[in-house]
């Protein structure tokens, strides 16, 4: 039955996408698979170094301005000079390529259980009416390290675990640097955001595989959503476009920059920043000819940490926009189930 086949298998078999994958105009608007190109600001992370704004060079101040404007309009940036070597990025893309190229029965050794997010599988079904994504994924908890479920970590390719670990450590450094720079760009204490993530901040990895699809005009790789994370990084195939971001109710296509890391702001940072920064809607379209791969890393505050707008970002001119909540992941899921937009439900 097609419903249980992976998107990859359907693509290989040349199947027409089953009914449940077809995007109806009413649910997401017309599917324009080739929107205008997004001019997403490119941030040179190596310029953002001083711990005190008063010590910043002119170049750094300009870069901080760019960062603030980018996250308050687009909600995303492309980061270059991030300190992660091209060699490591290539290895990350390579382990993803090798994993998804394994025979189906081999990948299914890591199959996700129905009620769990971790492991290999397709779109997680939460409602009858859900339009399904033309995408297979492997999701793994990476930090805190004691929460790893190693039975889901592929043993083939052999270096999978080492490469993912190294990439996660380096990604965390990039994110921490960005969190500090973001705080500085708003003129608040530099650890205002970073300290909310806590020592046991969560880092999840999601290896995304979007096989070619015969109906890119009707089927999405990943439906429009905002990330519930604090920050998300996306490492994408350099040659294949597919990621779109929404700004002012219009979709824009992201052109990948080789070896740059795309950073997307998630709901929890919109809350922490009292709405100064935006968690944008984004989606992935399919492509009739080519497979696309990406690796998303989601960094979230530890669930026990109550999150709400940072105090120094609340004043008479800008009153508190959001409530405080513990475990935003649960809140997000529950609001979603009730048919609410989680960020709206968080408003005071
Ligand atoms: C995600 C996501 C985009 C991509 O996994 O949340 O938005 O390019 N991925 O795969
Ligand atoms: Ni996303």
mmCIF file of C-alpha atoms and ligand atoms in Angstrom:
data_model
loop_
_atom_site.group_PDB
_atom_site.id
_atom_site.type_symbol
_atom_site.label_atom_id
_atom_site.label_comp_id
_atom_site.label_asym_id
_atom_site.label_seq_id
_atom_site.Cartn_x
_atom_site.Cartn_y
_atom_site.Cartn_z
ATOM 1 C CA UNK A 1 0.000 0.000 0.000
ATOM 2 C CA UNK A 2 1.344 3.352 -1.036
ATOM 3 C CA UNK A 3 0.404 4.921 2.303
ATOM 4 C CA UNK A 4 3.123 2.920 4.004
ATOM 5 C CA UNK A 5 5.738 3.380 1.360
ATOM 6 C CA UNK A 6 8.429 5.932 1.974
ATOM 7 C CA UNK A 7 8.525 8.980 -0.294
ATOM 8 C CA UNK A 8 11.874 7.698 -1.520
ATOM 9 C CA UNK A 9 10.381 4.325 -2.527
ATOM 10 C CA UNK A 10 7.435 5.986 -4.285
ATOM 11 C CA UNK A 11 9.878 8.181 -6.144
ATOM 12 C CA UNK A 12 11.983 5.191 -7.189
ATOM 13 C CA UNK A 13 8.885 3.241 -8.260
ATOM 14 C CA UNK A 14 7.588 6.201 -10.257
ATOM 15 C CA UNK A 15 4.313 6.272 -8.285
ATOM 16 C CA UNK A 16 1.924 9.158 -8.648
ATOM 17 C CA UNK A 17 1.615 10.862 -5.248
ATOM 18 C CA UNK A 18 -1.362 9.416 -3.334
ATOM 19 C CA UNK A 19 -4.307 11.674 -2.549
ATOM 20 C CA UNK A 20 -3.071 12.420 0.960
ATOM 21 C CA UNK A 21 -0.019 14.227 -0.403
ATOM 22 C CA UNK A 22 -1.944 16.596 -2.649
ATOM 23 C CA UNK A 23 -1.975 20.200 -1.456
ATOM 24 C CA UNK A 24 -5.400 21.765 -1.858
ATOM 25 C CA UNK A 25 -5.518 25.425 -2.666
ATOM 26 C CA UNK A 26 -7.748 26.070 0.323
ATOM 27 C CA UNK A 27 -5.223 24.838 2.872
ATOM 28 C CA UNK A 28 -2.071 26.686 1.820
ATOM 29 C CA UNK A 29 -2.973 29.027 -1.029
ATOM 30 C CA UNK A 30 -1.767 28.530 -4.587
ATOM 31 C CA UNK A 31 1.459 26.576 -4.746
ATOM 32 C CA UNK A 32 3.900 28.797 -6.586
ATOM 33 C CA UNK A 33 6.983 26.641 -6.886
ATOM 34 C CA UNK A 34 9.156 29.361 -8.373
ATOM 35 C CA UNK A 35 8.693 32.527 -6.321
ATOM 36 C CA UNK A 36 11.091 35.503 -6.393
ATOM 37 C CA UNK A 37 14.508 35.019 -4.856
ATOM 38 C CA UNK A 38 14.980 35.991 -1.217
ATOM 39 C CA UNK A 39 17.744 38.486 -0.541
ATOM 40 C CA UNK A 40 18.545 36.997 2.833
ATOM 41 C CA UNK A 41 21.264 38.931 4.641
ATOM 42 C CA UNK A 42 24.660 37.254 4.768
ATOM 43 C CA UNK A 43 26.338 37.539 8.165
ATOM 44 C CA UNK A 44 30.083 37.308 8.612
ATOM 45 C CA UNK A 45 30.301 35.636 12.001
ATOM 46 C CA UNK A 46 34.026 36.283 12.355
ATOM 47 C CA UNK A 47 33.279 40.002 12.740
ATOM 48 C CA UNK A 48 31.101 39.424 15.802
ATOM 49 C CA UNK A 49 33.749 38.940 18.447
ATOM 50 C CA UNK A 50 33.837 41.516 21.213
ATOM 51 C CA UNK A 51 31.946 40.793 24.401
ATOM 52 C CA UNK A 52 31.098 44.412 25.036
ATOM 53 C CA UNK A 53 29.283 46.634 22.590
ATOM 54 C CA UNK A 54 31.385 49.633 23.576
ATOM 55 C CA UNK A 55 34.482 47.755 22.398
ATOM 56 C CA UNK A 56 33.010 46.893 19.016
ATOM 57 C CA UNK A 57 34.708 48.072 15.862
ATOM 58 C CA UNK A 58 32.769 50.008 13.271
ATOM 59 C CA UNK A 59 32.585 46.898 11.111
ATOM 60 C CA UNK A 60 31.211 44.895 13.985
ATOM 61 C CA UNK A 61 28.561 47.483 14.773
ATOM 62 C CA UNK A 62 27.461 47.395 11.141
ATOM 63 C CA UNK A 63 27.285 43.623 11.202
ATOM 64 C CA UNK A 64 25.230 43.702 14.408
ATOM 65 C CA UNK A 65 22.817 46.137 12.766
ATOM 66 C CA UNK A 66 22.509 43.815 9.819
ATOM 67 C CA UNK A 67 21.845 40.902 12.157
ATOM 68 C CA UNK A 68 19.142 42.769 14.064
ATOM 69 C CA UNK A 69 17.419 43.932 10.887
ATOM 70 C CA UNK A 70 17.614 40.454 9.360
ATOM 71 C CA UNK A 71 16.054 38.680 12.333
ATOM 72 C CA UNK A 72 13.388 41.327 12.780
ATOM 73 C CA UNK A 73 12.318 41.207 9.135
ATOM 74 C CA UNK A 74 13.224 37.905 7.467
ATOM 75 C CA UNK A 75 13.732 35.901 10.639
ATOM 76 C CA UNK A 76 16.684 34.165 9.002
ATOM 77 C CA UNK A 77 20.259 34.757 7.831
ATOM 78 C CA UNK A 78 22.963 32.958 5.901
ATOM 79 C CA UNK A 79 26.106 32.742 8.012
ATOM 80 C CA UNK A 80 29.612 32.681 6.515
ATOM 81 C CA UNK A 81 33.012 32.539 8.254
ATOM 82 C CA UNK A 82 31.251 30.507 10.924
ATOM 83 C CA UNK A 83 34.320 28.511 11.901
ATOM 84 C CA UNK A 84 33.093 25.107 10.703
ATOM 85 C CA UNK A 85 35.488 23.750 8.109
ATOM 86 C CA UNK A 86 34.356 22.920 4.597
ATOM 87 C CA UNK A 87 35.804 19.458 5.138
ATOM 88 C CA UNK A 88 33.480 18.814 8.076
ATOM 89 C CA UNK A 89 30.447 20.202 6.215
ATOM 90 C CA UNK A 90 31.242 17.869 3.340
ATOM 91 C CA UNK A 91 31.438 14.946 5.734
ATOM 92 C CA UNK A 92 28.031 15.832 7.167
ATOM 93 C CA UNK A 93 26.478 15.945 3.692
ATOM 94 C CA UNK A 94 28.260 12.690 2.889
ATOM 95 C CA UNK A 95 26.938 10.704 5.891
ATOM 96 C CA UNK A 96 23.453 11.880 4.991
ATOM 97 C CA UNK A 97 23.879 10.826 1.375
ATOM 98 C CA UNK A 98 25.234 7.429 2.396
ATOM 99 C CA UNK A 99 22.528 6.774 4.965
ATOM 100 C CA UNK A 100 19.655 7.500 2.599
ATOM 101 C CA UNK A 101 21.333 5.430 -0.114
ATOM 102 C CA UNK A 102 21.169 2.295 2.086
ATOM 103 C CA UNK A 103 18.595 -0.346 1.117
ATOM 104 C CA UNK A 104 15.167 0.297 2.607
ATOM 105 C CA UNK A 105 15.344 -2.671 4.986
ATOM 106 C CA UNK A 106 18.638 -1.383 6.326
ATOM 107 C CA UNK A 107 17.221 2.110 6.983
ATOM 108 C CA UNK A 108 14.155 0.540 8.563
ATOM 109 C CA UNK A 109 16.336 -0.890 11.313
ATOM 110 C CA UNK A 110 16.202 2.644 12.663
ATOM 111 C CA UNK A 111 12.469 3.085 12.029
ATOM 112 C CA UNK A 112 10.673 5.504 14.276
ATOM 113 C CA UNK A 113 8.058 4.170 16.666
ATOM 114 C CA UNK A 114 4.597 5.659 16.087
ATOM 115 C CA UNK A 115 4.526 7.760 19.244
ATOM 116 C CA UNK A 116 8.132 8.935 19.079
ATOM 117 C CA UNK A 117 9.902 11.650 17.138
ATOM 118 C CA UNK A 118 13.218 9.825 16.999
ATOM 119 C CA UNK A 119 14.344 7.555 14.203
ATOM 120 C CA UNK A 120 13.807 7.110 10.479
ATOM 121 C CA UNK A 121 10.451 7.599 8.798
ATOM 122 C CA UNK A 122 8.050 9.837 6.960
ATOM 123 C CA UNK A 123 5.823 12.676 8.035
ATOM 124 C CA UNK A 124 4.486 12.094 11.542
ATOM 125 C CA UNK A 125 0.723 11.725 11.281
ATOM 126 C CA UNK A 126 -1.197 13.667 13.913
ATOM 127 C CA UNK A 127 -4.527 14.134 12.165
ATOM 128 C CA UNK A 128 -6.729 12.486 9.567
ATOM 129 C CA UNK A 129 -6.876 15.648 7.513
ATOM 130 C CA UNK A 130 -3.143 16.251 7.455
ATOM 131 C CA UNK A 131 -1.603 16.756 4.028
ATOM 132 C CA UNK A 132 1.506 14.592 3.972
ATOM 133 C CA UNK A 133 5.013 15.786 3.169
ATOM 134 C CA UNK A 134 7.013 14.233 0.324
ATOM 135 C CA UNK A 135 10.005 13.748 2.568
ATOM 136 C CA UNK A 136 11.787 11.072 4.593
ATOM 137 C CA UNK A 137 13.783 11.959 7.648
ATOM 138 C CA UNK A 138 16.047 10.662 10.329
ATOM 139 C CA UNK A 139 15.614 12.528 13.617
ATOM 140 C CA UNK A 140 18.007 12.171 16.536
ATOM 141 C CA UNK A 141 18.429 13.741 19.956
ATOM 142 C CA UNK A 142 22.053 14.871 20.184
ATOM 143 C CA UNK A 143 22.237 16.960 23.390
ATOM 144 C CA UNK A 144 22.061 16.556 26.335
ATOM 145 C CA UNK A 145 24.376 13.706 25.537
ATOM 146 C CA UNK A 146 22.850 11.393 28.170
ATOM 147 C CA UNK A 147 19.547 11.538 26.292
ATOM 148 C CA UNK A 148 20.876 10.064 23.087
ATOM 149 C CA UNK A 149 19.091 6.913 21.961
ATOM 150 C CA UNK A 150 21.994 5.250 20.271
ATOM 151 C CA UNK A 151 19.885 2.436 18.861
ATOM 152 C CA UNK A 152 18.598 5.003 16.342
ATOM 153 C CA UNK A 153 22.085 6.189 15.352
ATOM 154 C CA UNK A 154 23.090 4.522 12.076
ATOM 155 C CA UNK A 155 26.043 2.148 12.241
ATOM 156 C CA UNK A 156 26.446 2.531 8.501
ATOM 157 C CA UNK A 157 28.243 4.668 7.395
ATOM 158 C CA UNK A 158 30.694 3.861 10.183
ATOM 159 C CA UNK A 159 31.690 7.449 10.892
ATOM 160 C CA UNK A 160 28.073 8.619 11.240
ATOM 161 C CA UNK A 161 28.146 9.091 15.015
ATOM 162 C CA UNK A 162 31.544 10.796 15.148
ATOM 163 C CA UNK A 163 30.716 13.194 12.349
ATOM 164 C CA UNK A 164 27.323 14.101 13.781
ATOM 165 C CA UNK A 165 28.826 14.633 17.234
ATOM 166 C CA UNK A 166 31.570 16.880 15.915
ATOM 167 C CA UNK A 167 29.136 18.853 13.777
ATOM 168 C CA UNK A 168 26.740 19.302 16.708
ATOM 169 C CA UNK A 169 29.521 20.591 18.980
ATOM 170 C CA UNK A 170 30.621 23.105 16.338
ATOM 171 C CA UNK A 171 27.049 24.097 15.529
ATOM 172 C CA UNK A 172 26.387 24.782 19.199
ATOM 173 C CA UNK A 173 29.378 27.164 19.259
ATOM 174 C CA UNK A 174 27.998 29.016 16.247
ATOM 175 C CA UNK A 175 24.566 29.257 17.845
ATOM 176 C CA UNK A 176 25.953 30.492 21.160
ATOM 177 C CA UNK A 177 27.946 33.155 19.359
ATOM 178 C CA UNK A 178 24.861 34.210 17.444
ATOM 179 C CA UNK A 179 22.693 34.327 20.571
ATOM 180 C CA UNK A 180 25.185 36.675 22.190
ATOM 181 C CA UNK A 181 25.440 38.851 19.112
ATOM 182 C CA UNK A 182 21.664 38.994 18.844
ATOM 183 C CA UNK A 183 21.374 40.214 22.422
ATOM 184 C CA UNK A 184 24.085 42.804 21.827
ATOM 185 C CA UNK A 185 22.346 43.956 18.675
ATOM 186 C CA UNK A 186 19.311 44.810 20.830
ATOM 187 C CA UNK A 187 21.470 46.563 23.384
ATOM 188 C CA UNK A 188 20.849 44.115 26.204
ATOM 189 C CA UNK A 189 23.257 41.991 28.282
ATOM 190 C CA UNK A 190 25.011 39.626 25.946
ATOM 191 C CA UNK A 191 23.960 36.455 27.766
ATOM 192 C CA UNK A 192 20.290 37.508 28.007
ATOM 193 C CA UNK A 193 19.241 34.826 25.512
ATOM 194 C CA UNK A 194 22.053 32.311 25.882
ATOM 195 C CA UNK A 195 21.453 31.801 29.613
ATOM 196 C CA UNK A 196 17.795 30.913 28.965
ATOM 197 C CA UNK A 197 18.904 27.868 27.044
ATOM 198 C CA UNK A 198 20.604 26.493 30.157
ATOM 199 C CA UNK A 199 23.308 23.850 30.596
ATOM 200 C CA UNK A 200 20.967 21.166 29.382
ATOM 201 C CA UNK A 201 19.794 22.891 26.221
ATOM 202 C CA UNK A 202 18.360 20.496 23.677
ATOM 203 C CA UNK A 203 19.928 19.887 20.301
ATOM 204 C CA UNK A 204 18.118 17.700 17.831
ATOM 205 C CA UNK A 205 19.324 16.720 14.391
ATOM 206 C CA UNK A 206 17.025 16.056 11.483
ATOM 207 C CA UNK A 207 18.415 14.611 8.285
ATOM 208 C CA UNK A 208 15.915 15.518 5.578
ATOM 209 C CA UNK A 209 15.591 13.685 2.276
ATOM 210 C CA UNK A 210 13.331 15.086 -0.431
ATOM 211 C CA UNK A 211 13.163 12.631 -3.329
ATOM 212 C CA UNK A 212 12.223 13.855 -6.784
ATOM 213 C CA UNK A 213 8.469 14.053 -7.199
ATOM 214 C CA UNK A 214 6.420 13.830 -10.407
ATOM 215 C CA UNK A 215 3.999 16.552 -9.225
ATOM 216 C CA UNK A 216 5.925 19.488 -7.732
ATOM 217 C CA UNK A 217 2.936 21.669 -8.642
ATOM 218 C CA UNK A 218 0.725 19.698 -6.227
ATOM 219 C CA UNK A 219 2.968 18.221 -3.570
ATOM 220 C CA UNK A 220 5.171 19.839 -0.935
ATOM 221 C CA UNK A 221 8.383 18.458 0.507
ATOM 222 C CA UNK A 222 7.644 20.113 3.831
ATOM 223 C CA UNK A 223 4.482 22.036 4.588
ATOM 224 C CA UNK A 224 4.557 25.653 5.786
ATOM 225 C CA UNK A 225 5.550 25.841 9.439
ATOM 226 C CA UNK A 226 7.559 27.905 11.835
ATOM 227 C CA UNK A 227 10.186 26.102 13.908
ATOM 228 C CA UNK A 228 9.350 25.707 17.557
ATOM 229 C CA UNK A 229 13.054 25.854 18.391
ATOM 230 C CA UNK A 230 15.119 28.682 19.687
ATOM 231 C CA UNK A 231 17.450 28.616 16.699
ATOM 232 C CA UNK A 232 17.697 26.226 13.764
ATOM 233 C CA UNK A 233 20.614 25.768 11.394
ATOM 234 C CA UNK A 234 20.156 24.227 7.985
ATOM 235 C CA UNK A 235 22.956 22.812 5.937
ATOM 236 C CA UNK A 236 21.666 22.248 2.438
ATOM 237 C CA UNK A 237 22.763 20.638 -0.789
ATOM 238 C CA UNK A 238 24.570 23.366 -2.648
ATOM 239 C CA UNK A 239 23.115 22.670 -6.085
ATOM 240 C CA UNK A 240 19.448 22.196 -5.270
ATOM 241 C CA UNK A 241 16.985 24.922 -4.368
ATOM 242 C CA UNK A 242 13.767 24.128 -2.595
ATOM 243 C CA UNK A 243 13.581 26.047 0.660
ATOM 244 C CA UNK A 244 11.165 29.008 0.692
ATOM 245 C CA UNK A 245 10.641 31.595 3.415
ATOM 246 C CA UNK A 246 7.618 33.789 3.905
ATOM 247 C CA UNK A 247 8.008 37.518 4.509
ATOM 248 C CA UNK A 248 5.107 39.964 4.608
ATOM 249 C CA UNK A 249 2.754 37.253 3.316
ATOM 250 C CA UNK A 250 4.863 36.470 0.297
ATOM 251 C CA UNK A 251 6.996 33.433 -0.448
ATOM 252 C CA UNK A 252 10.630 33.774 -1.502
ATOM 253 C CA UNK A 253 13.073 31.117 -2.678
ATOM 254 C CA UNK A 254 16.359 30.671 -0.820
ATOM 255 C CA UNK A 255 19.430 30.287 -3.024
ATOM 256 C CA UNK A 256 21.922 28.117 -1.169
ATOM 257 C CA UNK A 257 25.400 29.607 -0.762
ATOM 258 C CA UNK A 258 28.026 26.857 -0.813
ATOM 259 C CA UNK A 259 29.369 26.199 2.716
ATOM 260 C CA UNK A 260 27.224 28.904 4.283
ATOM 261 C CA UNK A 261 24.906 27.892 7.096
ATOM 262 C CA UNK A 262 21.327 29.015 6.903
ATOM 263 C CA UNK A 263 20.059 30.051 10.338
ATOM 264 C CA UNK A 264 16.374 30.279 11.046
ATOM 265 C CA UNK A 265 14.885 31.837 14.138
ATOM 266 C CA UNK A 266 12.338 29.687 15.991
ATOM 267 C CA UNK A 267 9.236 30.474 18.037
ATOM 268 C CA UNK A 268 11.038 30.392 21.374
ATOM 269 C CA UNK A 269 13.393 33.171 20.293
ATOM 270 C CA UNK A 270 10.444 35.221 19.081
ATOM 271 C CA UNK A 271 9.021 34.847 22.595
ATOM 272 C CA UNK A 272 12.316 35.570 24.393
ATOM 273 C CA UNK A 273 12.857 38.670 22.252
ATOM 274 C CA UNK A 274 9.348 39.912 23.100
ATOM 275 C CA UNK A 275 8.464 39.783 19.417
ATOM 276 C CA UNK A 276 11.439 41.868 18.255
ATOM 277 C CA UNK A 277 12.711 38.918 16.236
ATOM 278 C CA UNK A 278 10.489 36.900 13.898
ATOM 279 C CA UNK A 279 10.031 33.166 13.615
ATOM 280 C CA UNK A 280 9.207 32.943 9.917
ATOM 281 C CA UNK A 281 6.969 30.511 8.097
ATOM 282 C CA UNK A 282 9.010 28.397 5.749
ATOM 283 C CA UNK A 283 8.424 25.368 3.527
ATOM 284 C CA UNK A 284 10.184 23.103 1.060
ATOM 285 C CA UNK A 285 8.943 22.435 -2.459
ATOM 286 C CA UNK A 286 9.658 19.296 -4.440
ATOM 287 C CA UNK A 287 11.438 18.981 -7.694
ATOM 288 C CA UNK A 288 10.650 16.709 -10.642
ATOM 289 C CA UNK A 289 14.245 15.767 -11.415
ATOM 290 C CA UNK A 290 16.474 16.002 -8.410
ATOM 291 C CA UNK A 291 16.722 14.741 -4.874
ATOM 292 C CA UNK A 292 17.429 17.353 -2.235
ATOM 293 C CA UNK A 293 19.042 16.736 1.132
ATOM 294 C CA UNK A 294 19.403 18.997 4.119
ATOM 295 C CA UNK A 295 20.500 18.680 7.714
ATOM 296 C CA UNK A 296 18.597 20.729 10.265
ATOM 297 C CA UNK A 297 19.868 21.211 13.819
ATOM 298 C CA UNK A 298 17.340 22.501 16.348
ATOM 299 C CA UNK A 299 18.557 24.184 19.507
ATOM 300 C CA UNK A 300 15.983 24.683 22.264
ATOM 301 C CA UNK A 301 16.043 25.904 25.862
ATOM 302 C CA UNK A 302 15.910 23.045 28.364
ATOM 303 C CA UNK A 303 12.246 22.128 28.895
ATOM 304 C CA UNK A 304 12.343 22.758 32.670
ATOM 305 C CA UNK A 305 13.379 26.348 32.064
ATOM 306 C CA UNK A 306 10.416 28.723 32.047
ATOM 307 C CA UNK A 307 10.636 30.985 29.037
ATOM 308 C CA UNK A 308 9.070 34.362 28.422
ATOM 309 C CA UNK A 309 10.178 37.742 27.123
ATOM 310 C CA UNK A 310 13.544 38.864 28.504
ATOM 311 C CA UNK A 311 12.894 41.602 31.116
ATOM 312 C CA UNK A 312 15.186 44.158 29.578
ATOM 313 C CA UNK A 313 13.142 44.008 26.380
ATOM 314 C CA UNK A 314 9.919 45.004 28.127
ATOM 315 C CA UNK A 315 9.143 48.677 28.734
ATOM 316 C CA UNK A 316 6.262 51.172 28.365
ATOM 317 C CA UNK A 317 6.911 51.547 24.677
ATOM 318 C CA UNK A 318 7.061 47.836 24.205
ATOM 319 C CA UNK A 319 4.881 46.058 26.749
ATOM 320 C CA UNK A 320 5.175 42.341 27.302
ATOM 321 C CA UNK A 321 3.675 40.492 24.330
ATOM 322 C CA UNK A 322 3.931 36.880 25.518
ATOM 323 C CA UNK A 323 3.098 34.801 28.572
ATOM 324 C CA UNK A 324 5.669 32.700 30.339
ATOM 325 C CA UNK A 325 5.628 28.968 29.749
ATOM 326 C CA UNK A 326 7.549 25.891 30.751
ATOM 327 C CA UNK A 327 8.136 23.221 28.135
ATOM 328 C CA UNK A 328 7.187 25.155 25.035
ATOM 329 C CA UNK A 329 7.473 21.927 23.031
ATOM 330 C CA UNK A 330 4.380 20.556 24.812
ATOM 331 C CA UNK A 331 2.576 23.865 24.639
ATOM 332 C CA UNK A 332 3.287 24.045 20.925
ATOM 333 C CA UNK A 333 1.979 20.529 20.309
ATOM 334 C CA UNK A 334 -1.152 21.020 22.396
ATOM 335 C CA UNK A 335 -2.056 24.347 20.768
ATOM 336 C CA UNK A 336 -1.512 22.773 17.400
ATOM 337 C CA UNK A 337 -3.864 19.914 18.284
ATOM 338 C CA UNK A 338 -6.510 22.424 19.347
ATOM 339 C CA UNK A 339 -6.192 24.098 15.949
ATOM 340 C CA UNK A 340 -4.484 27.176 17.378
ATOM 341 C CA UNK A 341 -1.349 28.892 16.130
ATOM 342 C CA UNK A 342 1.037 28.322 19.075
ATOM 343 C CA UNK A 343 2.602 31.799 18.977
ATOM 344 C CA UNK A 344 -0.864 33.369 18.952
ATOM 345 C CA UNK A 345 -1.894 31.220 21.907
ATOM 346 C CA UNK A 346 1.195 32.512 23.766
ATOM 347 C CA UNK A 347 0.043 36.124 23.498
ATOM 348 C CA UNK A 348 -1.169 37.854 26.651
HETATM 349 C C1 LIG B 1 12.794 21.792 9.106
HETATM 350 C C2 LIG B 1 13.022 22.611 7.904
HETATM 351 C C3 LIG B 1 14.128 22.903 5.793
HETATM 352 C C4 LIG B 1 14.952 22.160 4.808
HETATM 353 O O1 LIG B 1 13.272 20.644 9.114
HETATM 354 O O2 LIG B 1 12.130 22.294 10.050
HETATM 355 O O3 LIG B 1 12.465 23.672 7.819
HETATM 356 O O4 LIG B 1 15.557 22.815 3.968
HETATM 357 N N1 LIG B 1 13.830 22.124 6.942
HETATM 358 O O5 LIG B 1 14.981 20.938 4.859
HETATM 359 NI NI1 LIG B 2 11.650 24.278 9.729
#
